[in-house]
Amino acid sequence: MSKVKLATVWLDGCSGCHMSFLDMDERLLTLSHQFDLVYSPLVDCKIYPELVDVALVEGAIGSVEDERKIRRVREHTTLLIAMGDCAVTGNVPAMRNPFCLFPILERAYHENASAQQQTPSELVPALIEKVRPVHEVVEVDLYLPGCPPSAGTLFSVMKDVLAGTLPNVTGLTRFGA
Amino acid sequence: MTNEKLQQIAETNVAERKEYDYELNVCMALGCISQHSDRLKAALIEEVARSGKRCHVRQTGCIGPCAVGPLVAVSPTGTLYGNVQETDVEAVVASLGGEPVKRLETHLQHYFEGQQAIVLENSGQIDPEKIDEFIGRNGYQALMQTITQMASQHVIEQISKSGLRGRGGGGYPTGLKWGTVAKAVGTQKFVICNGDEGDPGAFMDRSVLESNPQRVIEGMAIAAYAVGADKGFIYVRAEYPLAISRLTVALREARRGGFLGNNICGTKFAFDMEIRIGAGAFVCGEETALIASIEGLRGQPRPRPPYPAFAGLWGAPTLINNVETFANVAPILRKGPEYFAGIGTAKSKGTKVFALTGKIANTGLIEVPMGMTLRQIIFEIGGGIPAGHKFKAVQTGGPSGGCIPEQHLDLPVSYESLIGMGSMMGSGGMIVMDDTSCMVNVARFFMEFCMTESCGKCTPCRAGTAQMFNLLTKICDCEASHADLDLLIDLCDVVKNTSLCGLGMTAPNPVLSTLRYFKNEYLEHIENRHCPAGVCASSRKPAIQRMVTA
Amino acid sequence: MNAPIDVKTLIIDGVDVSARADQTVLDVARENNIFIPTLCHLDGLSDVGACRLCLVAVKNSPKLSPACVLRVEEGMEVVTKSERLLHYRQTILQLLFAERNHVCSVCVVNNLCELQSMAQSQGVTHVRFPYRNPKLQVDASHERFAADQNRCILCTRCVRVCDEIEAAHVWDVMGRGIDSRVITDLMQPWGDSSCTSCGKCVNVCPTGALFDKSKVGSSRPKNPDFVPYLNMMREVR
């Protein structure tokens, strides 16, 4: 049986979901023979591959770069899993939404900066006005709420997904879990 | 007040009116007053005095075709002058007894021909602030007859036999409602008249209150007698100050005449009422929210059951009917229920007052028998679509209703037929639209109205209308996808079936109705990023986030 | 001695149950361990039928009825669960999440929130509606308590408990529709209001909108079960 091509992506998130993924510890080893980690912040790959079977996406869409990335991920992925509350609901990154972007940048880079007050514009991707959950930009196949979803939840979900089934997550996790 | 005295007042008034050679009836309902018909009337009085002619200049209520106001109706010739200015006063007075002033003559035979005035039979014929003129045209005869000769049960039977249904929009059989309140157990009962009339484009109730408030008072008194109530409230929206002042005068005159208070018309029947003024909330037109408002509470609806007929105002059995419903009561009792039941269709008896507005030549107030077709109403009475445009749809029932397109114009107007078409009768507002209207924008307009008027108590209406409005805005802005449309349709179903009161339950109607007949316009916005009517700002840019750089 | 109350028999989800005539369908369902989701209902407070989660289908009735205010009737046949009802409940919950700013991960009642657990029990894993992200305030002026409008679902339990049980009527609702807010007195800061600091509103609030500052991080920050006991103790014998 060919190995499942697995990718993990982190966008506007804290990487906590990835930590939770790694928290599967030795359980990860029981799954590892079933997949090839073809793209991930955890491995050394710069370009998202042409064909990915399963993608675990952490984080919300907060910048033009996030938007570009997620569209590429969607285009080249069969099963896109929104992993964690940031990807599913916006969560903490979206807490800036009630405020306009301009005052936030002013507060961060001007009012609170003791020296060289300037809003970064080179090399750093431009922020978008409202942080959005993944499904508001591209279609999502499976939602995994949790902040982060526990290692046990991720293990259970991965087992099912690698076996080719879509699990029902409601008993396993919830918002803020 | 006795029957003899009543007859005497009537006869005296009729005779007094005959003493004049001519009458100039100046419309002083809100539409014409906004065009300074009050100044016009003052000028006419002066000119008549100067001319020496025996002419009575009278302020009346709404004459009907508001589009050509200020209106002056000449009696006995029956000439109707429109767009009369103060500068025309000399010509008008000079023409009395001779040829009418050609340039002022309105040619609205078709407008009046198809109509049948029951509710509006005194509108434009009497001074609304003079009770004697009302009595001169059979006013308070029905009340006198009813409370001196009929048992209350018999009154209810007459109303039931007439087939009168609630004119506020619900169409609930009035006799059945009266019977329920009459049977309900309670030491005190109330009668409430719902004059909130919040539908955009509706001004039927306003006109009745401004033109013939006594008719409503008479109806309420008869109702109170029938159900066993001794206290009434008439709830009028604050945005109708003229109606409120005319009603105030009318109540004072009614009390003075012995038609309200203790020992009405010399019987043991006692009934009086107060005006309660609204405070700008459409939701207070919903009966339980209206009751809460009268109780001094936040204007929010309550779950029904229990229905107001059993437990309404302060927990007491309460009869609550619309202004127009009460205005129909006296004629039914005076002329007999068969007369009323002989007009209209099998299940929708009598007449209905409609407020014709929008893209139509003869905007104004009309009263037609139920069963008349929409085509007749819009093209014959209404005078059709002006300025060379083409009819597109007519909205009935306001924000709770729907639109009827061209192919259904031969629909006879009745409660059932309009519901069958995905709309409803509503209170009587009829907004005509032509090819310059974007139906998606129309749906969005009504959704915005529902969203801002939602009381906020229940989640589906409060949050649902806001989401639906945002989705409709997205579609209008040509930035929506098919998924957005599917979400909108699903949300319509949820809000319709889970809302607490009629506002939420019917808020999706304009959306569902425009989708039923004009889905192509929605799709045009979504797929081609184009508004066919040229109303919405077309957008050619792809639907992505607007980006902000530092 | 009160007059004897009628007993009615009805069917809920195919199960024959008996009830007193003055009971609601919700009361009877709970007595028979039939779960009907609720948020605005709280034992001991008056019912308003506002959240619409408890809507049930009654045979021969075209409209759905809120179980918390629906009086039992002889021979009534009630269905409390169906695909349609589940869809409606999920949608209502999603509308609530999208209405204001509910960020579970940083909330004082994360793991102890009725809205959160209701979402889980009804199978809500994501919100289909765009988040509105309104700009809302936090009122921390009170010495012991704080009110975060971002987490309020307008269940009005606080209004009812303060009016009916504490009888201070400090809380009420201001504004209309989506702009409705619960306010203290005439929109004065909580700390300046006529609040008696009894804490009842904090305990009955189903989310983290009202919370006790000293209980942040506690494993049991709220205790809403006191109301029926208070009512019982106040009954005249």
mmCIF file of N, CA and C in Angstrom, chain B residues 454-504:
data_model
loop_
_atom_site.group_PDB
_atom_site.id
_atom_site.type_symbol
_atom_site.label_atom_id
_atom_site.label_comp_id
_atom_site.label_asym_id
_atom_site.label_seq_id
_atom_site.Cartn_x
_atom_site.Cartn_y
_atom_site.Cartn_z
ATOM 1 N N SER B 454 -35.813 44.532 14.426
ATOM 2 C CA SER B 454 -35.887 43.341 15.270
ATOM 3 C C SER B 454 -35.747 43.743 16.731
ATOM 4 N N CYS B 455 -36.559 43.149 17.609
ATOM 5 C CA CYS B 455 -36.499 43.589 19.006
ATOM 6 C C CYS B 455 -35.244 43.064 19.695
ATOM 7 N N GLY B 456 -34.714 41.935 19.205
ATOM 8 C CA GLY B 456 -33.487 41.392 19.768
ATOM 9 C C GLY B 456 -33.687 40.274 20.757
ATOM 10 N N LYS B 457 -34.930 39.892 21.003
ATOM 11 C CA LYS B 457 -35.159 38.881 22.033
ATOM 12 C C LYS B 457 -34.712 37.492 21.589
ATOM 13 N N CYS B 458 -35.102 37.107 20.398
ATOM 14 C CA CYS B 458 -34.777 35.736 20.003
ATOM 15 C C CYS B 458 -33.607 35.706 19.031
ATOM 16 N N THR B 459 -32.772 34.688 19.186
ATOM 17 C CA THR B 459 -31.534 34.598 18.415
ATOM 18 C C THR B 459 -31.742 34.558 16.908
ATOM 19 N N PRO B 460 -32.629 33.707 16.388
ATOM 20 C CA PRO B 460 -32.714 33.602 14.926
ATOM 21 C C PRO B 460 -33.010 34.945 14.252
ATOM 22 N N CYS B 461 -33.937 35.724 14.818
ATOM 23 C CA CYS B 461 -34.282 36.996 14.180
ATOM 24 C C CYS B 461 -33.171 38.017 14.389
ATOM 25 N N ARG B 462 -32.709 38.140 15.614
ATOM 26 C CA ARG B 462 -31.696 39.141 15.946
ATOM 27 C C ARG B 462 -30.416 38.930 15.152
ATOM 28 N N ALA B 463 -29.870 37.726 15.236
ATOM 29 C CA ALA B 463 -28.604 37.453 14.565
ATOM 30 C C ALA B 463 -28.817 37.023 13.119
ATOM 31 N N GLY B 464 -29.926 36.340 12.871
ATOM 32 C CA GLY B 464 -30.194 35.826 11.523
ATOM 33 C C GLY B 464 -30.449 36.920 10.507
ATOM 34 N N THR B 465 -31.245 37.924 10.871
ATOM 35 C CA THR B 465 -31.513 38.996 9.903
ATOM 36 C C THR B 465 -30.226 39.760 9.596
ATOM 37 N N ALA B 466 -29.361 39.918 10.583
ATOM 38 C CA ALA B 466 -28.087 40.604 10.345
ATOM 39 C C ALA B 466 -27.237 39.811 9.356
ATOM 40 N N GLN B 467 -27.184 38.492 9.532
ATOM 41 C CA GLN B 467 -26.399 37.668 8.604
ATOM 42 C C GLN B 467 -27.021 37.678 7.219
ATOM 43 N N MET B 468 -28.332 37.610 7.161
ATOM 44 C CA MET B 468 -29.002 37.617 5.851
ATOM 45 C C MET B 468 -28.768 38.950 5.155
ATOM 46 N N PHE B 469 -28.816 40.033 5.914
ATOM 47 C CA PHE B 469 -28.562 41.347 5.335
ATOM 48 C C PHE B 469 -27.151 41.417 4.775
ATOM 49 N N ASN B 470 -26.180 40.906 5.530
ATOM 50 C CA ASN B 470 -24.800 40.927 5.043
ATOM 51 C C ASN B 470 -24.643 40.103 3.771
ATOM 52 N N LEU B 471 -25.325 38.966 3.734
ATOM 53 C CA LEU B 471 -25.248 38.125 2.536
ATOM 54 C C LEU B 471 -25.878 38.831 1.342
ATOM 55 N N LEU B 472 -27.027 39.469 1.563
ATOM 56 C CA LEU B 472 -27.694 40.180 0.463
ATOM 57 C C LEU B 472 -26.842 41.353 -0.008
ATOM 58 N N THR B 473 -26.173 42.019 0.924
ATOM 59 C CA THR B 473 -25.289 43.124 0.545
ATOM 60 C C THR B 473 -24.150 42.607 -0.305
ATOM 61 N N LYS B 474 -23.633 41.436 0.095
ATOM 62 C CA LYS B 474 -22.529 40.834 -0.656
ATOM 63 C C LYS B 474 -22.984 40.517 -2.076
ATOM 64 N N ILE B 475 -24.218 40.012 -2.201
ATOM 65 C CA ILE B 475 -24.740 39.696 -3.533
ATOM 66 C C ILE B 475 -24.927 40.985 -4.337
ATOM 67 N N CYS B 476 -25.484 42.007 -3.702
ATOM 68 C CA CYS B 476 -25.675 43.288 -4.399
ATOM 69 C C CYS B 476 -24.349 43.881 -4.843
ATOM 70 N N ASP B 477 -23.332 43.717 -4.012
ATOM 71 C CA ASP B 477 -22.009 44.253 -4.349
ATOM 72 C C ASP B 477 -21.283 43.385 -5.361
ATOM 73 N N CYS B 478 -21.986 42.350 -5.869
ATOM 74 C CA CYS B 478 -21.398 41.453 -6.872
ATOM 75 C C CYS B 478 -20.137 40.772 -6.355
ATOM 76 N N GLU B 479 -20.116 40.453 -5.065
ATOM 77 C CA GLU B 479 -18.939 39.785 -4.509
ATOM 78 C C GLU B 479 -19.289 38.426 -3.927
ATOM 79 N N ALA B 480 -20.489 37.943 -4.229
ATOM 80 C CA ALA B 480 -20.921 36.701 -3.605
ATOM 81 C C ALA B 480 -20.701 35.505 -4.526
ATOM 82 N N SER B 481 -20.782 34.305 -3.889
ATOM 83 C CA SER B 481 -20.631 33.064 -4.641
ATOM 84 C C SER B 481 -21.926 32.274 -4.535
ATOM 85 N N HIS B 482 -22.000 31.169 -5.224
ATOM 86 C CA HIS B 482 -23.176 30.308 -5.125
ATOM 87 C C HIS B 482 -23.324 29.775 -3.705
ATOM 88 N N ALA B 483 -22.182 29.529 -3.070
ATOM 89 C CA ALA B 483 -22.235 29.037 -1.690
ATOM 90 C C ALA B 483 -22.913 30.058 -0.783
ATOM 91 N N ASP B 484 -22.677 31.344 -1.051
ATOM 92 C CA ASP B 484 -23.325 32.390 -0.255
ATOM 93 C C ASP B 484 -24.837 32.343 -0.458
ATOM 94 N N LEU B 485 -25.253 32.142 -1.699
ATOM 95 C CA LEU B 485 -26.689 32.086 -1.979
ATOM 96 C C LEU B 485 -27.326 30.890 -1.285
ATOM 97 N N ASP B 486 -26.629 29.739 -1.316
ATOM 98 C CA ASP B 486 -27.151 28.551 -0.634
ATOM 99 C C ASP B 486 -27.282 28.804 0.855
ATOM 100 N N LEU B 487 -26.295 29.483 1.413
ATOM 101 C CA LEU B 487 -26.328 29.789 2.841
ATOM 102 C C LEU B 487 -27.510 30.710 3.160
ATOM 103 N N LEU B 488 -27.738 31.680 2.278
ATOM 104 C CA LEU B 488 -28.855 32.615 2.471
ATOM 105 C C LEU B 488 -30.180 31.864 2.471
ATOM 106 N N ILE B 489 -30.343 30.966 1.515
ATOM 107 C CA ILE B 489 -31.597 30.221 1.410
ATOM 108 C C ILE B 489 -31.807 29.345 2.639
ATOM 109 N N ASP B 490 -30.733 28.707 3.104
ATOM 110 C CA ASP B 490 -30.854 27.869 4.294
ATOM 111 C C ASP B 490 -31.228 28.717 5.505
ATOM 112 N N LEU B 491 -30.580 29.860 5.615
ATOM 113 C CA LEU B 491 -30.854 30.729 6.747
ATOM 114 C C LEU B 491 -32.301 31.222 6.714
ATOM 115 N N CYS B 492 -32.829 31.464 5.521
ATOM 116 C CA CYS B 492 -34.234 31.873 5.402
ATOM 117 C C CYS B 492 -35.134 30.820 6.034
ATOM 118 N N ASP B 493 -34.826 29.567 5.765
ATOM 119 C CA ASP B 493 -35.636 28.490 6.317
ATOM 120 C C ASP B 493 -35.545 28.458 7.841
ATOM 121 N N VAL B 494 -34.344 28.618 8.365
ATOM 122 C CA VAL B 494 -34.166 28.555 9.816
ATOM 123 C C VAL B 494 -34.889 29.716 10.495
ATOM 124 N N VAL B 495 -34.674 30.929 9.997
ATOM 125 C CA VAL B 495 -35.271 32.111 10.626
ATOM 126 C C VAL B 495 -36.794 32.054 10.539
ATOM 127 N N LYS B 496 -37.298 31.581 9.405
ATOM 128 C CA LYS B 496 -38.742 31.503 9.214
ATOM 129 C C LYS B 496 -39.387 30.563 10.213
ATOM 130 N N ASN B 497 -38.720 29.455 10.493
ATOM 131 C CA ASN B 497 -39.347 28.428 11.320
ATOM 132 C C ASN B 497 -38.995 28.472 12.795
ATOM 133 N N THR B 498 -37.981 29.254 13.166
ATOM 134 C CA THR B 498 -37.596 29.240 14.577
ATOM 135 C C THR B 498 -37.786 30.580 15.287
ATOM 136 N N SER B 499 -38.183 31.618 14.558
ATOM 137 C CA SER B 499 -38.339 32.918 15.223
ATOM 138 C C SER B 499 -39.530 32.931 16.162
ATOM 139 N N LEU B 500 -39.464 33.851 17.116
ATOM 140 C CA LEU B 500 -40.491 33.903 18.143
ATOM 141 C C LEU B 500 -41.774 34.577 17.645
ATOM 142 N N CYS B 501 -41.653 35.603 16.827
ATOM 143 C CA CYS B 501 -42.855 36.325 16.430
ATOM 144 C C CYS B 501 -42.895 36.542 14.929
ATOM 145 N N GLY B 502 -43.978 37.138 14.479
ATOM 146 C CA GLY B 502 -44.188 37.359 13.053
ATOM 147 C C GLY B 502 -43.093 38.139 12.361
ATOM 148 N N LEU B 503 -42.430 39.043 13.059
ATOM 149 C CA LEU B 503 -41.384 39.839 12.412
ATOM 150 C C LEU B 503 -40.297 38.917 11.882
ATOM 151 N N GLY B 504 -39.780 38.070 12.744
ATOM 152 C CA GLY B 504 -38.732 37.140 12.324
ATOM 153 C C GLY B 504 -39.248 36.093 11.359
#
